[in-house]
Amino acid sequence: QVQLVESGGGSVQAGGSLRLSCAASGYTYSSYCMGWFRQAPGKEREGVASINSDGKTTYADSVKGRFTISKDNTKNTLYLKMNSLKAEDTGMYYCAAGPYKGVIAGVCIGLDAWGQGTLVTVSS
């Protein structure tokens, strides 16, 4: 059973930075994808960034050049470094994982394991 636990959220002023972490355990996929998603109040969840088992990264257009996704296989941890944060980046950020099924709009699709989320608040 895959377990994902996010941390690192908080409050920051616009232009600031945060790094989110996602500790993962229990997955045994040979070809997998992990990603970050977010949901702002009153809005649908959207994909932010993904990384597959080959290390290939993809991003949503809204965060390209500002966010960086990475993973440390020795620690089984996924990261999201967020720079130049904007008020519109505010939301609950979720880590997700699953077997690789493809990418649409910069994020992996069909991920079936999700963390509980960590809140990011950016004030302008």
PDB file of C-alpha atoms in Angstrom, residues 11 22 42 45 54 59 62 107:
ATOM      1  CA  SER A  11       2.701  31.289   4.671  1.00  0.00           C
ATOM      2  CA  CYS A  22       6.618  14.217   0.148  1.00  0.00           C
ATOM      3  CA  GLY A  42     -13.411  27.288  -4.785  1.00  0.00           C
ATOM      4  CA  ARG A  45      -7.631  20.603  -8.501  1.00  0.00           C
ATOM      5  CA  ASP A  54      13.438   7.900 -15.611  1.00  0.00           C
ATOM      6  CA  TYR A  59       5.397  21.219 -15.653  1.00  0.00           C
ATOM      7  CA  SER A  62       1.655  28.415 -14.998  1.00  0.00           C
ATOM      8  CA  VAL A 107       1.392  16.351 -15.428  1.00  0.00           C
TER       9      VAL A 107
END
